[in-house]
Coordinates of C-alpha atoms and ligand atoms in Angstrom, one line a residue:
X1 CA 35.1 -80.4 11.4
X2 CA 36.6 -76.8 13.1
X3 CA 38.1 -76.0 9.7
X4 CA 35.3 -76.7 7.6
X5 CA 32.9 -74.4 9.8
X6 CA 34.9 -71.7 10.4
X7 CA 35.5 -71.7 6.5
X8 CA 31.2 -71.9 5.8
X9 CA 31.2 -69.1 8.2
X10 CA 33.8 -66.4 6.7
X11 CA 31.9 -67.3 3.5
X12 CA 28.8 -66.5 4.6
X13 CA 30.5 -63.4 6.4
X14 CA 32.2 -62.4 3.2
X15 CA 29.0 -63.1 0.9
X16 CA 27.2 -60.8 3.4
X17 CA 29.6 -57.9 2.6
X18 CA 29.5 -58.5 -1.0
X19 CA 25.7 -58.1 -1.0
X20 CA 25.6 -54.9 0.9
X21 CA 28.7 -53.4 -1.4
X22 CA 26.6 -54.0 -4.6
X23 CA 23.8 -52.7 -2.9
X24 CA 25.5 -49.7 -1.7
X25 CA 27.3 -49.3 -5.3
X26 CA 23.4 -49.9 -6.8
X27 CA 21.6 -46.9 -4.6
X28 CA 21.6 -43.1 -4.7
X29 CA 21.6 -41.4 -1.8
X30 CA 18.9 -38.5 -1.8
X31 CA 19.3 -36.1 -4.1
X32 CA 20.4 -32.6 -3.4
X33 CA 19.2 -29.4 -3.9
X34 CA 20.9 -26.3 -4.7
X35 CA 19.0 -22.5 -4.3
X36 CA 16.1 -22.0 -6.5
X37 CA 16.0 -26.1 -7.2
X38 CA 14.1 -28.7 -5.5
X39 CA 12.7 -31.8 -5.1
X40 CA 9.4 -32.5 -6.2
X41 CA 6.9 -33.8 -3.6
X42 CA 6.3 -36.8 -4.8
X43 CA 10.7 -37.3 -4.6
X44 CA 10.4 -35.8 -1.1
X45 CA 8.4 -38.5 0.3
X46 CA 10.5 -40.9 -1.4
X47 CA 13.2 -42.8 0.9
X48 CA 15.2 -45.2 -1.2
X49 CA 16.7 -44.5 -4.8
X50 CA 17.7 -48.1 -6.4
X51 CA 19.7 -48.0 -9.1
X52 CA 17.9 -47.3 -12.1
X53 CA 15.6 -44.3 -10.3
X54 CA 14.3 -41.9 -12.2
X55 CA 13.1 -38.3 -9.7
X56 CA 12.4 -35.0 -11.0
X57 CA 13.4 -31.5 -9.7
X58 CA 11.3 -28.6 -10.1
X59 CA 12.0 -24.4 -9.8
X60 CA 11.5 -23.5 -6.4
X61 CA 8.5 -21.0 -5.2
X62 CA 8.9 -17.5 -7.1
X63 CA 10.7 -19.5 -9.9
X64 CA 9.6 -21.1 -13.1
X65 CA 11.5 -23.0 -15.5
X66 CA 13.6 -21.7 -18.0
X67 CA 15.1 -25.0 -19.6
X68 CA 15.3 -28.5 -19.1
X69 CA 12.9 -31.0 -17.5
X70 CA 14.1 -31.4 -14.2
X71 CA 14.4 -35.4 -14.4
X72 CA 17.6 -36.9 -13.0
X73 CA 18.5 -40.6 -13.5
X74 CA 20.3 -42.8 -10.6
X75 CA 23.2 -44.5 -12.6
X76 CA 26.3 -46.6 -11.0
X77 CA 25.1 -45.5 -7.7
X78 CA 25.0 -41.6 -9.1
X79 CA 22.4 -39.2 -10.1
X80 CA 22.7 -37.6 -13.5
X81 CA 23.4 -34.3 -14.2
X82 CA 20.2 -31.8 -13.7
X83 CA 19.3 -29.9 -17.1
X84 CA 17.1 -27.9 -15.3
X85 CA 17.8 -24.0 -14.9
X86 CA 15.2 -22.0 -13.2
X87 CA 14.8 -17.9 -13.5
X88 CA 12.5 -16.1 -10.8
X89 CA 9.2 -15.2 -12.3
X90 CA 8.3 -11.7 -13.5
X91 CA 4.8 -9.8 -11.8
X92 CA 4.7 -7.9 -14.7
X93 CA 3.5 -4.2 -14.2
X94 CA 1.3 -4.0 -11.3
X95 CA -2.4 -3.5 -12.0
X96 CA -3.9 0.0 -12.4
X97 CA -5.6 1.9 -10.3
X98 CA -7.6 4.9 -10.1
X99 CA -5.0 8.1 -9.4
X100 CA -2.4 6.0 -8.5
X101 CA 1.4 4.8 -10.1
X102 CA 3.9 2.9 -8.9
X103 CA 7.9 3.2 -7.9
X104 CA 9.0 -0.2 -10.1
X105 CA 12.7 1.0 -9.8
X106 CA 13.8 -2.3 -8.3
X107 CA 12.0 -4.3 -11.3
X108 CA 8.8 -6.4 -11.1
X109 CA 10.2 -10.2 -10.4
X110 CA 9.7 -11.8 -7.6
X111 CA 10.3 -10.5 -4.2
X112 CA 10.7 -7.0 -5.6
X113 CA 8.5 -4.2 -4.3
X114 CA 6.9 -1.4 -5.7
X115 CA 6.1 1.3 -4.1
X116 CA 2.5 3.1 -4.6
X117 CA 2.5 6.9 -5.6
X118 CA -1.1 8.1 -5.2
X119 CA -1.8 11.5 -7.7
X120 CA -1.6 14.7 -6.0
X121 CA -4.5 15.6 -4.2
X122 CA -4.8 12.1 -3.1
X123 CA -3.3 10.0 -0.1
X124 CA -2.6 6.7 0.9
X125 CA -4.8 4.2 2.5
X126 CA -3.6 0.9 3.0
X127 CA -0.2 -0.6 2.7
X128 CA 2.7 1.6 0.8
X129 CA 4.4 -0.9 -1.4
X130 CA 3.3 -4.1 -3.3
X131 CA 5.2 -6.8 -3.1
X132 CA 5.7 -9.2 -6.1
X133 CA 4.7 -13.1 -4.7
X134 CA 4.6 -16.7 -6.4
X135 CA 1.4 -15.6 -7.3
X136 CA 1.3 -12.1 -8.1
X137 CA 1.9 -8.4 -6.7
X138 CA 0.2 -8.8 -2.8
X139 CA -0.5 -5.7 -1.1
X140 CA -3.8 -3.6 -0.7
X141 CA -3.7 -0.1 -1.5
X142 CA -6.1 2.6 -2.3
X143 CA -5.5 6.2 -3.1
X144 CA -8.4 8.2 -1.6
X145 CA -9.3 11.7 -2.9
X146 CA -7.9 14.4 0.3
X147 CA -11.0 16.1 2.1
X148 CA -11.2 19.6 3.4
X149 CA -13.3 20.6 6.6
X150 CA -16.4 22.1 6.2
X151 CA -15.4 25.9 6.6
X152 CA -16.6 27.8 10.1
X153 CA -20.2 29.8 9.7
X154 CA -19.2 33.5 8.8
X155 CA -21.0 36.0 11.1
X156 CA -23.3 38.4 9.4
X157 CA -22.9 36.2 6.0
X158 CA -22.8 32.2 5.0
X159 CA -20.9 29.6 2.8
X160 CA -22.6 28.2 -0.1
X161 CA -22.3 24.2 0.5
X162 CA -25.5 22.6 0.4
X163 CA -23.8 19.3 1.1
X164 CA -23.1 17.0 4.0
X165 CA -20.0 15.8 2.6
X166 CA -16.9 17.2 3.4
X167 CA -15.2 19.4 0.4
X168 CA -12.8 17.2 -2.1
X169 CA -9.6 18.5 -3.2
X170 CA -9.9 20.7 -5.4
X171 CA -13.6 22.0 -5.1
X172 CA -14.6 25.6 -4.4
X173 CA -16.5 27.1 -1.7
X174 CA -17.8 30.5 -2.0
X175 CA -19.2 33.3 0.7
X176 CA -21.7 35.3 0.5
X177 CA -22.4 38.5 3.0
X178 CA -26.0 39.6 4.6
X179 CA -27.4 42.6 2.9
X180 CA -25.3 45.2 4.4
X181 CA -22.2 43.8 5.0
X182 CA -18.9 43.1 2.5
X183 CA -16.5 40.5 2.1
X184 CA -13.3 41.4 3.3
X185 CA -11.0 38.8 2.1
X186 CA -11.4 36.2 -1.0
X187 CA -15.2 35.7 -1.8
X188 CA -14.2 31.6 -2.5
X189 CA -11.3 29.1 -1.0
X190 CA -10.4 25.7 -2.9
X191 CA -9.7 22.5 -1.2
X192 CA -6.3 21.8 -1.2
X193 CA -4.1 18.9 -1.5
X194 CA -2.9 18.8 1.7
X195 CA -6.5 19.0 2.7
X196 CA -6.2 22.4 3.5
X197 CA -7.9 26.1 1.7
X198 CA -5.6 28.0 -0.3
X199 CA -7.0 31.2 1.6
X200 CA -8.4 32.1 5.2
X201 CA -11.8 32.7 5.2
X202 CA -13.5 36.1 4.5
X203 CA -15.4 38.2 7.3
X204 CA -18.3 39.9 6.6
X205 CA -18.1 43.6 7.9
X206 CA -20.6 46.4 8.2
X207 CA -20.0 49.1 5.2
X208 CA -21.0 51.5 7.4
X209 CA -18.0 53.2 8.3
X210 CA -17.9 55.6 6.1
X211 CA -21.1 56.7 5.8
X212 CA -22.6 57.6 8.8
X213 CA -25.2 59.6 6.8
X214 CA -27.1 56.6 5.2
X215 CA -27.0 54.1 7.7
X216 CA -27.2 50.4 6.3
X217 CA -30.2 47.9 6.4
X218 CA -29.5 46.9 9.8
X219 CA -32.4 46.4 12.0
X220 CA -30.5 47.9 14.6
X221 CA -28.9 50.8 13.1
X222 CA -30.5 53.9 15.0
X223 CA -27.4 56.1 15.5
X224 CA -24.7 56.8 13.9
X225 CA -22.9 55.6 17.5
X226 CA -25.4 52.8 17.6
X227 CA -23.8 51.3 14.3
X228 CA -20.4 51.6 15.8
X229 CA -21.0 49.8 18.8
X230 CA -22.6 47.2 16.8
X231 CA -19.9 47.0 13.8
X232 CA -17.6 46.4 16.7
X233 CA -19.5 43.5 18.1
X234 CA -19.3 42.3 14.9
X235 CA -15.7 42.2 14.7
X236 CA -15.9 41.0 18.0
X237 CA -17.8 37.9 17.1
X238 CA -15.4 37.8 13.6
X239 CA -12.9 37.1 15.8
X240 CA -14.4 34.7 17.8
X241 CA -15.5 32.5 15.3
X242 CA -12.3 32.7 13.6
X243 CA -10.5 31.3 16.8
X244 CA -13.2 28.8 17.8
X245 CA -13.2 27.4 14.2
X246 CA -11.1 24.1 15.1
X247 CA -13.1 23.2 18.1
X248 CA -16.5 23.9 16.5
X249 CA -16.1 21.5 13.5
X250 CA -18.2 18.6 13.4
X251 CA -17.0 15.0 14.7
X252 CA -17.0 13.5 10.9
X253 CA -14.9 16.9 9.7
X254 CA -12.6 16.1 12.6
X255 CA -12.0 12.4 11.5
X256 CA -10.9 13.9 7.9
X257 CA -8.8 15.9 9.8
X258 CA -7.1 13.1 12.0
X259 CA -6.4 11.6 8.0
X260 CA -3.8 14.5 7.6
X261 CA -1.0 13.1 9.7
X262 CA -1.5 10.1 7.7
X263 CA -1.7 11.8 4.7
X264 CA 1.6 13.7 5.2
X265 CA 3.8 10.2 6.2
X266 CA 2.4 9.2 2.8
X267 CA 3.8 11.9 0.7
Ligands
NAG301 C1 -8.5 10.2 -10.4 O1 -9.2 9.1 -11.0 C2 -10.4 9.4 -11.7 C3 -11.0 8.0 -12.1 O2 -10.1 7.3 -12.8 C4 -10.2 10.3 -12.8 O3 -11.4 10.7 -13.4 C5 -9.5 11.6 -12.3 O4 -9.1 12.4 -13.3 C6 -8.2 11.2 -11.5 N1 -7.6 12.4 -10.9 C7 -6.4 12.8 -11.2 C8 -6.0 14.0 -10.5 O5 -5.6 12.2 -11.9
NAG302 C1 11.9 5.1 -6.8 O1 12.5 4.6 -5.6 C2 13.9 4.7 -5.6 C3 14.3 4.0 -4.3 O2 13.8 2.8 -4.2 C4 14.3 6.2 -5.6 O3 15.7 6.3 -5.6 C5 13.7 6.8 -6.9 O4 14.0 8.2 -6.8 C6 12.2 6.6 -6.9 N1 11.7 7.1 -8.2 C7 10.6 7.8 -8.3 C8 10.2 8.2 -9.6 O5 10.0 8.2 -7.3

């Protein structure tokens, strides 16, 4: 009676080993990944792999396939070979924009960047670079025409700018004396690409200095000493304007001018 039960009960021991070795020899374990090749979703969520199992791979974000389908087969407790070969995708020249061009020297697949190279007269607003994602170049940029302040009043004369708007790189502003006075200096500056004039302003000055027998249109000119003292106030005042320039510009001119800093880490 002790023999036959301790014989029932190494078979049942031994028949209990058998079935978990051909279970074991029948399943996969879970099927590896290498790099730029993983599993799908639908194999993620998966837990056992019977023999038989059939669980496809697919090109990793940035990467699309090159070749092969991805499906591997559990057989004899192994996973087939993967055919699949995956190459990162390309972005593809990034899109055009107004007055700008781009650095592409590190290429345009994935994970590459490309730096943005605004025209000259323009500057940078937004990010520097683009970046080439899964789905596309990311990365907002814009390259905005460079503005000039609105030149200082000139005593004894004006500047011809009707508008509100700050000067755009490249536009002209021109001086014009009062009756009776000259320009000394350049009658017009141009708006720059570093969002500065290519010349100082002009003064205005009497022309009466050398003839102090026909005195000029002034209102005040009485004497020929009278037009002295009042050509030197008008240096005078020349001056001042010349120095008080920065201060005197208006709140929107000194926002353009706050861009320059910007404008100058851009170039
Ligand atoms: C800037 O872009 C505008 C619009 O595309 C174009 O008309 C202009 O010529 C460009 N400026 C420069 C300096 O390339
Ligand atoms: C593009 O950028 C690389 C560095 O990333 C630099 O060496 C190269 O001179 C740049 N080319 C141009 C045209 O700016």
């Amino acid at each position: 009676m002790e023999v036959l039960l301790d014989t029932c009960g190494r078979g049942i021991y031994l028949l209990l080993i058998y079935i978990f070795l051909l279970k074991a020899a029948a399943e996969c374990p879970k099927p590896g990944t290498n790099g730029n090749i993983v599993l799908t979703n639908d194999a993620l969520l998966m837990n056992d792999f019977p023999e038989g199992s059939e669980v496809t791979l697919e090109c990793a974000t940035g990467y699309e396939i090159e070749s092969g389908s991805g499906v591997i087969n559990c057989i004899d407790g192994k996973w087939t070979k993967p055919d699949l070969t995956c190459r990162k995708k390309d972005c593809g020249p990034p899109n055009p924009k107004p007055n700008m061009s781009f650095n592409t020297s590190q290429g345009t697949l994935f994970g590459a960047i490309a730096t943005v190279i605004c025209d000259k007269g323009y500057h940078l607003s937004g990010l520097g670079y683009k970046q080439c994602f899964d789905g596309g170049w990311g990365g907002r940029a814009k390259c905005e025409i460079v503005l000039c302040d609105i030149p200082a009043q000139v005593a004894n004369g004006r500047i011809v700018w009707d508008s509100k708007d700050d000067p755009k790189y490249g536009e002209v502003i021109q001086f014009v004396c009062d009756e009776g006075y000259t320009l000394d200096g350049t009658d017009s500056i141009k708006c720059g690409e570093n969002g500065e004039y290519d010349f100082m302003p002009p003064q205005c000055v009497g022309v009466t200095t050398e003839r102090t027998t026909s005195p000029p249109v002034t209102p005040a000119a009485g004497t020929s000493s009278g037009t002295t003292s009042s050509e030197t106030s008008t240096v005078h005042r020349d001056k001042t304007i010349t120095t008080s320039a920065t201060p005197a510009v208006s709140p929107s001119a000194r926002g353009t001018e706050k861009m320059s800093p910007n404008e100058l880490i851009s170039m």
